Coordinates of C-alpha atoms in Angstrom, one line a residue:
X1 CA -13.7 36.2 -96.7
X2 CA -16.5 35.8 -99.2
X3 CA -20.1 36.8 -97.9
X4 CA -22.9 34.4 -98.5
X5 CA -24.6 36.8 -101.2
X6 CA -21.4 36.7 -103.1
X7 CA -21.0 32.9 -102.9
X8 CA -24.6 32.4 -104.0
X9 CA -23.9 34.6 -106.9
X10 CA -20.6 32.8 -107.9
X11 CA -21.8 29.2 -107.5
X12 CA -25.4 29.9 -108.8
X13 CA -24.9 29.0 -112.6
X14 CA -22.2 26.6 -113.4
X15 CA -20.8 26.1 -117.2
X16 CA -19.1 22.7 -116.0
X17 CA -19.5 20.1 -113.4
X18 CA -15.8 20.0 -112.5
X19 CA -15.9 23.0 -110.0
X20 CA -18.2 20.9 -107.9
X21 CA -16.2 17.8 -108.3
X22 CA -13.0 19.7 -107.7
X23 CA -14.1 20.1 -104.2
X24 CA -13.8 16.4 -103.5
X25 CA -11.0 14.8 -105.3
X26 CA -8.4 15.9 -108.3
X27 CA -9.9 15.4 -111.7
X28 CA -7.6 12.4 -112.6
X29 CA -9.7 10.3 -110.3
X30 CA -13.0 10.8 -112.6
X31 CA -11.8 10.6 -116.3
X32 CA -12.1 7.3 -118.1
X33 CA -8.7 6.8 -119.7
X34 CA -7.9 3.3 -121.3
X35 CA -7.9 0.6 -118.9
X36 CA -7.3 2.3 -115.7
X37 CA -10.6 2.0 -114.1
X38 CA -9.2 0.0 -111.2
X39 CA -6.5 2.5 -110.5
X40 CA -9.2 5.5 -110.4
X41 CA -11.4 3.4 -107.9
X42 CA -8.2 3.0 -105.8
X43 CA -7.4 6.7 -106.0
X44 CA -10.9 7.7 -104.8
X45 CA -11.0 5.2 -102.1
X46 CA -7.7 6.6 -100.7
X47 CA -8.7 10.4 -101.0
X48 CA -12.3 10.3 -100.0
X49 CA -11.5 9.8 -96.1
X50 CA -10.0 13.3 -96.2
X51 CA -12.7 15.1 -97.9
X52 CA -14.4 17.9 -96.1
X53 CA -17.9 17.0 -96.4
X54 CA -19.6 19.9 -94.8
X55 CA -17.7 22.2 -96.9
X56 CA -18.6 20.4 -100.0
X57 CA -22.2 20.7 -98.9
X58 CA -21.8 24.4 -98.1
X59 CA -20.9 25.2 -101.8
X60 CA -22.7 22.4 -103.7
X61 CA -26.1 23.5 -102.3
X62 CA -25.7 27.0 -103.8
X63 CA -25.7 25.6 -107.5
X64 CA -28.9 26.3 -109.1
X65 CA -27.8 25.8 -112.8
X66 CA -25.6 23.4 -114.7
X67 CA -24.7 23.3 -118.3
X68 CA -22.2 20.5 -119.2
X69 CA -21.2 19.5 -122.9
X70 CA -18.4 17.1 -122.6
X71 CA -17.4 17.9 -126.2
X72 CA -16.5 21.5 -125.3
X73 CA -14.5 20.6 -122.4
X74 CA -10.7 19.8 -122.5
X75 CA -10.9 16.6 -120.1
X76 CA -13.2 13.8 -120.6
X77 CA -16.4 12.8 -118.8
X78 CA -16.2 11.5 -115.3
X79 CA -15.6 7.5 -115.2
X80 CA -18.5 5.4 -114.3
X81 CA -16.6 3.8 -111.3
X82 CA -15.4 7.1 -110.0
X83 CA -18.7 8.9 -109.9
X84 CA -20.5 5.7 -108.5
X85 CA -17.9 5.6 -105.6
X86 CA -18.4 9.2 -104.7
X87 CA -22.2 8.9 -104.5
X88 CA -21.8 5.7 -102.4
X89 CA -19.9 7.7 -99.7
X90 CA -21.8 11.0 -99.9
X91 CA -23.4 11.5 -96.6
X92 CA -26.2 13.9 -97.7
X93 CA -28.1 11.7 -100.0
X94 CA -27.8 10.5 -103.6
X95 CA -27.7 14.0 -105.2
X96 CA -24.5 16.0 -105.3
X97 CA -26.6 19.2 -106.0
X98 CA -29.9 19.1 -104.1
X99 CA -31.1 22.5 -105.1
X100 CA -30.4 22.2 -108.8
X101 CA -33.4 23.8 -110.8
X102 CA -31.9 23.9 -114.4
X103 CA -29.9 21.5 -116.2
X104 CA -28.5 21.4 -119.7
X105 CA -26.6 18.3 -120.6
X106 CA -25.0 17.0 -123.7
X107 CA -24.6 13.0 -123.7
X108 CA -22.2 11.8 -126.3
X109 CA -20.6 8.9 -124.2
X110 CA -22.3 6.2 -122.3
X111 CA -20.3 7.0 -119.1
X112 CA -22.1 10.3 -118.8
X113 CA -25.6 8.4 -118.4
X114 CA -24.4 7.5 -114.8
X115 CA -22.5 10.8 -114.5
X116 CA -25.5 12.9 -115.2
X117 CA -28.0 11.1 -112.6
X118 CA -26.2 12.4 -109.4
X119 CA -26.8 15.8 -110.5
X120 CA -30.5 15.2 -110.9
X121 CA -32.4 17.0 -108.0
X122 CA -35.8 16.7 -106.7
X123 CA -36.2 20.3 -107.5
X124 CA -35.3 20.2 -111.0
X125 CA -37.8 22.4 -113.0
X126 CA -36.0 22.5 -116.5
X127 CA -34.1 19.9 -118.4
X128 CA -32.5 20.2 -121.7
X129 CA -30.7 17.1 -123.2
X130 CA -28.8 16.6 -126.4
X131 CA -28.7 13.0 -126.7
X132 CA -26.0 11.7 -129.3
X133 CA -26.4 7.9 -128.1
X134 CA -27.3 4.9 -129.9
X135 CA -31.0 3.9 -129.3
X136 CA -30.2 1.3 -126.6
X137 CA -28.2 3.6 -124.6
X138 CA -30.9 6.2 -125.0
X139 CA -33.3 4.0 -123.6
X140 CA -31.1 3.7 -120.4
X141 CA -31.2 7.5 -120.1
X142 CA -35.1 7.4 -119.6
X143 CA -35.1 4.3 -117.4
X144 CA -32.6 6.1 -115.2
X145 CA -34.6 9.3 -115.2
X146 CA -38.2 7.6 -113.8
X147 CA -39.3 8.9 -110.8
X148 CA -36.3 11.1 -110.3
X149 CA -38.0 14.4 -111.7
X150 CA -41.2 15.2 -109.9
X151 CA -40.8 18.7 -110.1
X152 CA -39.9 19.2 -113.7
X153 CA -42.0 21.9 -115.5
X154 CA -40.1 22.3 -118.9
X155 CA -38.5 19.7 -121.1
X156 CA -36.4 19.8 -124.5
X157 CA -34.7 16.8 -126.0
X158 CA -32.8 16.7 -129.1
X159 CA -31.9 13.2 -130.3
X160 CA -31.5 10.9 -133.5
X161 CA -32.6 7.7 -131.6
X162 CA -34.9 5.4 -133.2
X163 CA -38.6 6.3 -132.2
X164 CA -39.8 2.7 -132.0
X165 CA -36.9 1.9 -129.6
X166 CA -37.3 4.4 -127.3
X167 CA -40.8 4.7 -127.0
X168 CA -41.6 2.5 -124.2
X169 CA -38.9 3.8 -121.9
X170 CA -39.5 7.4 -122.8
X171 CA -43.4 7.2 -122.0
X172 CA -42.7 5.4 -118.8
X173 CA -40.5 8.2 -117.6
X174 CA -42.7 10.9 -119.0
X175 CA -45.9 9.5 -116.9
X176 CA -43.8 10.2 -113.7
X177 CA -43.5 14.0 -114.5
X178 CA -46.9 14.8 -113.2
X179 CA -46.1 18.6 -113.0
X180 CA -44.7 19.0 -116.6
X181 CA -45.9 22.2 -118.5
X182 CA -44.0 22.5 -121.6
X183 CA -42.2 20.0 -123.6
X184 CA -40.4 19.9 -126.8
X185 CA -39.1 16.3 -128.2
X186 CA -37.5 15.3 -131.4
X187 CA -39.8 15.5 -134.6
X188 CA -40.2 11.6 -135.0
X189 CA -40.7 10.6 -131.5
X190 CA -44.5 11.4 -131.3
X191 CA -45.6 7.7 -131.5
X192 CA -48.7 6.6 -130.2
X193 CA -47.6 5.5 -126.6
X194 CA -45.6 8.7 -126.2
X195 CA -48.5 11.1 -127.4
X196 CA -50.8 9.1 -124.7
X197 CA -48.2 9.6 -122.0
X198 CA -48.1 13.2 -122.6
X199 CA -51.9 13.5 -123.1
X200 CA -52.3 12.1 -119.5
X201 CA -50.3 15.0 -117.9
X202 CA -52.9 17.5 -116.3
X203 CA -50.8 20.6 -116.5
X204 CA -49.2 20.2 -120.1
X205 CA -49.7 23.7 -121.5
X206 CA -47.4 23.4 -124.4
X207 CA -46.4 20.2 -126.7
X208 CA -44.1 20.6 -129.5
X209 CA -41.0 19.5 -131.5
X210 CA -37.5 20.4 -131.8
X211 CA -37.0 21.2 -135.5
X212 CA -33.5 19.8 -136.5
X213 CA -32.1 17.5 -138.8
X214 CA -33.2 13.7 -138.5
X215 CA -31.9 10.8 -140.2
X216 CA -33.7 9.8 -143.6
X217 CA -35.0 6.7 -142.3
X218 CA -37.2 8.3 -139.7
X219 CA -38.8 10.9 -142.4
X220 CA -42.1 9.1 -142.7
X221 CA -42.7 8.9 -138.6
X222 CA -45.7 11.2 -138.0
X223 CA -47.9 11.8 -135.1
X224 CA -49.7 8.4 -134.8
X225 CA -52.6 9.2 -132.3
X226 CA -55.5 11.3 -132.5
X227 CA -56.5 13.7 -129.7
X228 CA -59.1 11.8 -127.7
X229 CA -61.7 13.3 -125.4
X230 CA -60.1 13.8 -122.0
X231 CA -56.5 14.0 -123.2
X232 CA -54.5 17.1 -123.2
X233 CA -56.9 18.9 -120.7
X234 CA -54.9 21.9 -120.4
X235 CA -53.1 22.1 -123.7
X236 CA -52.8 25.7 -125.4
X237 CA -49.8 25.3 -127.9
X238 CA -49.3 22.3 -130.0
X239 CA -46.5 21.2 -132.5
X240 CA -46.6 18.1 -134.5
X241 CA -45.4 16.4 -137.5
X242 CA -48.0 15.2 -140.1
X243 CA -49.3 15.2 -143.6
X244 CA -51.7 18.0 -144.6
X245 CA -54.9 15.8 -144.7
X246 CA -54.1 14.3 -141.1
X247 CA -53.3 17.6 -140.0
X248 CA -56.4 19.2 -140.9
X249 CA -58.6 16.4 -139.5
X250 CA -56.5 17.0 -136.4
X251 CA -57.7 20.5 -135.8
X252 CA -61.2 19.4 -135.8
X253 CA -60.6 17.1 -132.9
X254 CA -58.3 19.7 -131.1
X255 CA -60.0 22.3 -128.8
X256 CA -60.7 25.6 -130.0
X257 CA -58.8 27.1 -127.2
X258 CA -55.4 26.5 -128.8
X259 CA -53.4 29.7 -128.9
X260 CA -50.1 28.2 -130.9
X261 CA -50.0 25.7 -133.7
X262 CA -46.6 24.4 -135.4
X263 CA -46.9 22.0 -138.2
X264 CA -44.2 20.0 -139.6
X265 CA -45.1 19.0 -143.2
X266 CA -42.1 18.6 -145.7
X267 CA -44.1 16.5 -148.1
X268 CA -47.1 18.6 -148.8
X269 CA -48.5 18.2 -152.5
X270 CA -49.9 21.4 -153.4
X271 CA -50.5 25.0 -152.2
X272 CA -54.0 24.3 -152.2
X273 CA -53.7 21.9 -149.4
X274 CA -51.6 24.5 -147.7
X275 CA -54.4 27.1 -148.0
X276 CA -57.0 24.6 -146.7
X277 CA -55.0 23.8 -143.5
X278 CA -54.5 27.5 -142.8
X279 CA -58.2 28.3 -143.2
X280 CA -59.1 25.6 -141.1
X281 CA -56.6 26.8 -138.3
X282 CA -57.8 30.4 -138.5
X283 CA -61.3 29.2 -138.2
X284 CA -60.9 26.7 -135.4
X285 CA -58.4 28.6 -133.5
X286 CA -59.5 32.3 -133.6
X287 CA -57.2 33.3 -130.6
X288 CA -54.1 32.1 -132.2
X289 CA -51.1 34.2 -131.0
X290 CA -48.4 32.1 -132.9
X291 CA -48.4 30.1 -136.2
X292 CA -45.5 28.2 -137.5
X293 CA -45.3 25.9 -140.7
X294 CA -42.4 24.0 -141.9
X295 CA -42.9 22.8 -145.5
X296 CA -39.3 22.3 -146.3
X297 CA -37.3 19.1 -145.4
X298 CA -34.9 18.8 -142.5
X299 CA -34.0 15.3 -143.3
X300 CA -30.3 14.6 -143.4
X301 CA -29.2 13.6 -146.9
X302 CA -32.3 14.5 -148.8
X303 CA -31.9 16.6 -151.7
X304 CA -34.1 19.7 -152.1
X305 CA -37.1 19.7 -154.5
X306 CA -37.3 21.9 -157.4
X307 CA -38.2 25.5 -157.4
X308 CA -41.9 25.7 -156.3
X309 CA -44.4 28.3 -156.6
X310 CA -44.3 31.5 -154.8
X311 CA -45.6 32.1 -151.4
X312 CA -47.7 35.0 -151.1
X313 CA -50.2 36.9 -148.8
X314 CA -53.0 35.2 -150.5
X315 CA -52.0 31.9 -148.8
X316 CA -51.8 33.6 -145.4
X317 CA -55.0 35.8 -145.8
X318 CA -57.1 33.6 -143.6
X319 CA -54.9 34.4 -140.7
X320 CA -55.7 38.0 -140.9
X321 CA -58.7 37.4 -139.0
X322 CA -56.3 36.2 -136.1
X323 CA -56.0 39.6 -134.5
X324 CA -53.8 38.3 -131.5
X325 CA -51.2 37.0 -133.9
X326 CA -47.5 38.0 -132.6
X327 CA -45.3 35.0 -134.2
X328 CA -45.6 33.9 -137.8
X329 CA -42.9 31.6 -139.2
X330 CA -43.3 29.9 -142.5
X331 CA -40.2 27.8 -143.9
X332 CA -41.2 26.9 -147.5
X333 CA -39.0 25.9 -150.6
X334 CA -40.3 28.6 -152.6
X335 CA -39.8 32.6 -152.4
X336 CA -42.1 35.0 -150.7
X337 CA -42.1 38.5 -151.9
X338 CA -44.1 41.0 -150.0
X339 CA -45.5 44.2 -151.9
X340 CA -46.4 47.4 -150.2
X341 CA -49.8 46.6 -150.0
X342 CA -49.1 43.2 -148.5
X343 CA -47.2 45.1 -145.6
X344 CA -50.0 47.6 -145.0
X345 CA -52.6 44.8 -144.8
X346 CA -50.6 42.6 -142.5
X347 CA -49.5 45.5 -140.2
X348 CA -53.1 46.6 -139.9
X349 CA -54.3 43.0 -139.0
X350 CA -51.3 42.1 -136.5
X351 CA -50.3 45.2 -134.6
X352 CA -48.5 43.2 -132.0
X353 CA -46.4 41.3 -134.3
X354 CA -43.0 40.3 -132.7
X355 CA -41.6 37.6 -134.8
X356 CA -42.1 37.3 -138.6
X357 CA -40.2 34.8 -140.6
X358 CA -41.4 34.3 -144.1
X359 CA -39.4 32.0 -146.4
X360 CA -35.9 33.0 -145.7
X361 CA -34.4 29.7 -147.4
X362 CA -35.9 29.1 -151.0
X363 CA -34.3 26.3 -153.0
X364 CA -33.4 28.8 -155.8
X365 CA -34.0 32.1 -157.3
X366 CA -32.6 35.6 -157.0
X367 CA -35.8 37.6 -156.7
X368 CA -37.1 38.4 -153.1
X369 CA -38.4 41.2 -151.1
X370 CA -36.5 44.3 -151.9
X371 CA -34.2 45.6 -149.1
X372 CA -35.7 49.0 -149.8
X373 CA -38.9 47.9 -148.4
X374 CA -37.6 47.3 -144.9
X375 CA -38.8 50.8 -143.6
X376 CA -42.4 49.7 -144.6
X377 CA -41.6 46.7 -142.3
X378 CA -40.7 48.8 -139.6
X379 CA -43.6 50.9 -140.0
X380 CA -46.3 47.9 -140.4
X381 CA -44.7 46.1 -137.1
X382 CA -43.4 48.6 -134.5
X383 CA -42.7 45.8 -132.1
X384 CA -40.9 43.4 -134.3
X385 CA -38.1 41.7 -132.5
X386 CA -37.2 38.8 -134.9
X387 CA -37.4 39.3 -138.8
X388 CA -36.8 36.8 -141.5
X389 CA -37.0 37.5 -145.2
X390 CA -35.3 36.5 -148.5
X391 CA -34.0 39.7 -150.0
X392 CA -33.7 40.4 -153.6
X393 CA -30.4 40.4 -155.1
X394 CA -30.8 43.1 -157.8
X395 CA -32.3 45.6 -155.3
X396 CA -29.6 48.0 -154.2
X397 CA -30.0 49.8 -150.8
X398 CA -30.9 53.4 -150.8
X399 CA -28.5 56.0 -149.8
X400 CA -27.6 55.8 -146.0
X401 CA -26.6 59.5 -145.6
X402 CA -29.3 59.8 -142.8
X403 CA -28.3 57.6 -139.8
X404 CA -31.2 58.9 -137.9
X405 CA -34.3 58.6 -140.3
X406 CA -37.9 59.0 -138.9
X407 CA -38.6 55.4 -139.6
X408 CA -36.4 52.7 -137.6
X409 CA -36.7 49.3 -136.0
X410 CA -37.0 50.3 -132.4
X411 CA -37.1 46.6 -130.9
X412 CA -35.3 44.6 -133.6
X413 CA -32.9 41.9 -132.0
X414 CA -32.3 39.5 -135.0
X415 CA -32.6 39.9 -138.7
X416 CA -32.6 36.3 -140.4
X417 CA -31.6 36.7 -144.1
X418 CA -31.4 32.8 -144.6
X419 CA -29.9 32.0 -148.1
X420 CA -30.1 35.8 -149.3
X421 CA -27.3 37.1 -151.5
X422 CA -26.0 40.4 -150.7
X423 CA -28.2 43.0 -152.4
X424 CA -26.3 44.4 -155.2
X425 CA -23.2 42.5 -153.9
X426 CA -22.0 45.7 -152.1
X427 CA -21.5 44.8 -148.2
X428 CA -20.7 48.0 -147.1
X429 CA -23.6 49.7 -148.7
X430 CA -25.8 47.1 -147.1
X431 CA -24.2 47.6 -143.6
X432 CA -24.5 51.1 -143.6
X433 CA -28.2 51.2 -145.0
X434 CA -29.2 48.8 -142.2
X435 CA -27.4 50.6 -139.5
X436 CA -29.5 53.6 -140.5
X437 CA -32.7 51.5 -140.0
X438 CA -31.5 50.2 -136.5
X439 CA -32.5 52.5 -133.6
X440 CA -29.5 53.5 -131.2
X441 CA -29.3 51.1 -128.5
X442 CA -30.0 48.0 -130.4
X443 CA -27.5 45.8 -132.1
X444 CA -29.4 43.3 -134.0
X445 CA -27.8 39.9 -134.7
X446 CA -27.6 39.0 -138.8
X447 CA -28.1 35.4 -139.0
X448 CA -27.4 33.7 -142.5
X449 CA -26.7 30.4 -140.9
X450 CA -29.5 29.8 -138.3
X451 CA -32.8 31.1 -139.9
X452 CA -34.2 28.2 -141.5
X453 CA -34.8 24.8 -143.2
X454 CA -32.5 25.2 -146.3
X455 CA -29.6 27.0 -144.3
X456 CA -29.5 24.3 -141.8
X457 CA -29.8 21.8 -144.4
X458 CA -26.6 23.2 -146.2
X459 CA -24.8 23.7 -142.8
X460 CA -24.6 27.5 -143.3
X461 CA -25.7 29.9 -146.2
X462 CA -23.2 30.2 -149.1
X463 CA -23.3 33.9 -148.4
X464 CA -22.7 33.7 -144.3
X465 CA -19.1 35.1 -144.6
X466 CA -20.4 38.1 -146.6
X467 CA -23.2 38.7 -144.2
X468 CA -20.8 38.5 -141.6
X469 CA -19.0 41.5 -143.1
X470 CA -22.4 43.3 -143.4
X471 CA -22.9 42.8 -139.6
X472 CA -19.5 44.1 -138.9
X473 CA -20.1 47.4 -140.9
X474 CA -23.3 47.6 -139.1
X475 CA -21.9 47.4 -135.6
X476 CA -19.2 50.0 -136.6
X477 CA -21.8 52.5 -138.0
X478 CA -24.0 51.9 -135.0
X479 CA -21.0 52.9 -132.7
X480 CA -20.5 56.2 -134.7
X481 CA -24.4 56.8 -134.6
X482 CA -24.3 56.3 -130.6
X483 CA -21.4 58.3 -130.2
X484 CA -23.0 61.1 -132.2
X485 CA -26.0 61.0 -130.0
X486 CA -24.3 60.7 -126.9
X487 CA -22.3 64.0 -127.7
X488 CA -25.5 65.7 -128.8
X489 CA -27.2 64.7 -125.5
X490 CA -24.0 66.1 -123.5
X491 CA -24.7 69.4 -124.9

């Protein structure tokens, strides 16, 4: 017999909803199949009298987290009739999982709108939705959620629904989430009514965007409302979509207490605009610890621009005054090449830097930061966890004869190479060299597909397969390194 502690652990996190539903009736009673809705209803009505509801309650109350992606399961989503009939007969209220705190749900079929609601508990604190529905159906989601999430603290939504269509229902729901602290919404959903609704929340600390592809017709939707006095009373981190002039004006309205800024501005006109915005940000928000700037289109179907100017430390220089900076992410269609002097200055200014991503996905060009400068990066930023750079194609890696050099990345978790070609085209040499720079006990992921705007636009770097081979060499070499160290420590 399983003890309570073991059952709590077993049922705490579910990657499907069917383990819960299977406690009641066979799966066949739930999925929508052709025109057999009436038969499903009859099956459920025949089986429910035999359900052991106390046993169901014993297990369902243990569930704290559910992740459900109907596109990833072999059987279809629960039918609307079947799930509604279950709730009608559920003797413990209208929620099947009353202690659920975290829910991640992909909605790609209108039937799942009804299926999701019975899992929304009054204790829900985190909700992430990937809504792959038409605008009218998306509205129904928010109507259904209104007044159902009083304890919600964190919210994340991805959707391509029309901003103008969803604004009324979305705003109405948000106003009922009085305890919300962090929210990330689609890039074009910051309409006036939506911003007003979020601005009324007393505990909202972070209001930002999900940076993902959007339909071209929503390209020019920007943040429509200024930050008025009395709104966003607790805000510390702001992400928004705007042109440069409007963004700079917004900084003068924003409180100086802001610690994080993330601007999405893919239609900027010149580097002078970028420098002016960065200067204003550094001046108005001296306590910045996070600064993200997207200057590259994430728009589906839009061709990339030509090869723009280089992006160098001169553009970022005003941020050197922000000594607390620990996250700096710049997505820009041009290349960024870091010199030795640049790295020394940046390291001295930002000793706590943990995430540094600088233009890993330029439109074109072979020249980038030489891979041989990575030891300088490790020296400048000893706490770096995520590093993203565009690497120079012609710069071959140094000899990797020493797998335990004095300078290594001690904390690195991810290396984003974006659209970088393999330096000198030698996957084995690059893999061995990188492995020599990674400290034992670390296995940094090498990402060539998920590291920036251009890679995402192209749905994967042209060199992603080659970087996968580099990663294989890295892991093989790391295994040898760790085995040698283990053998030495045993002596």
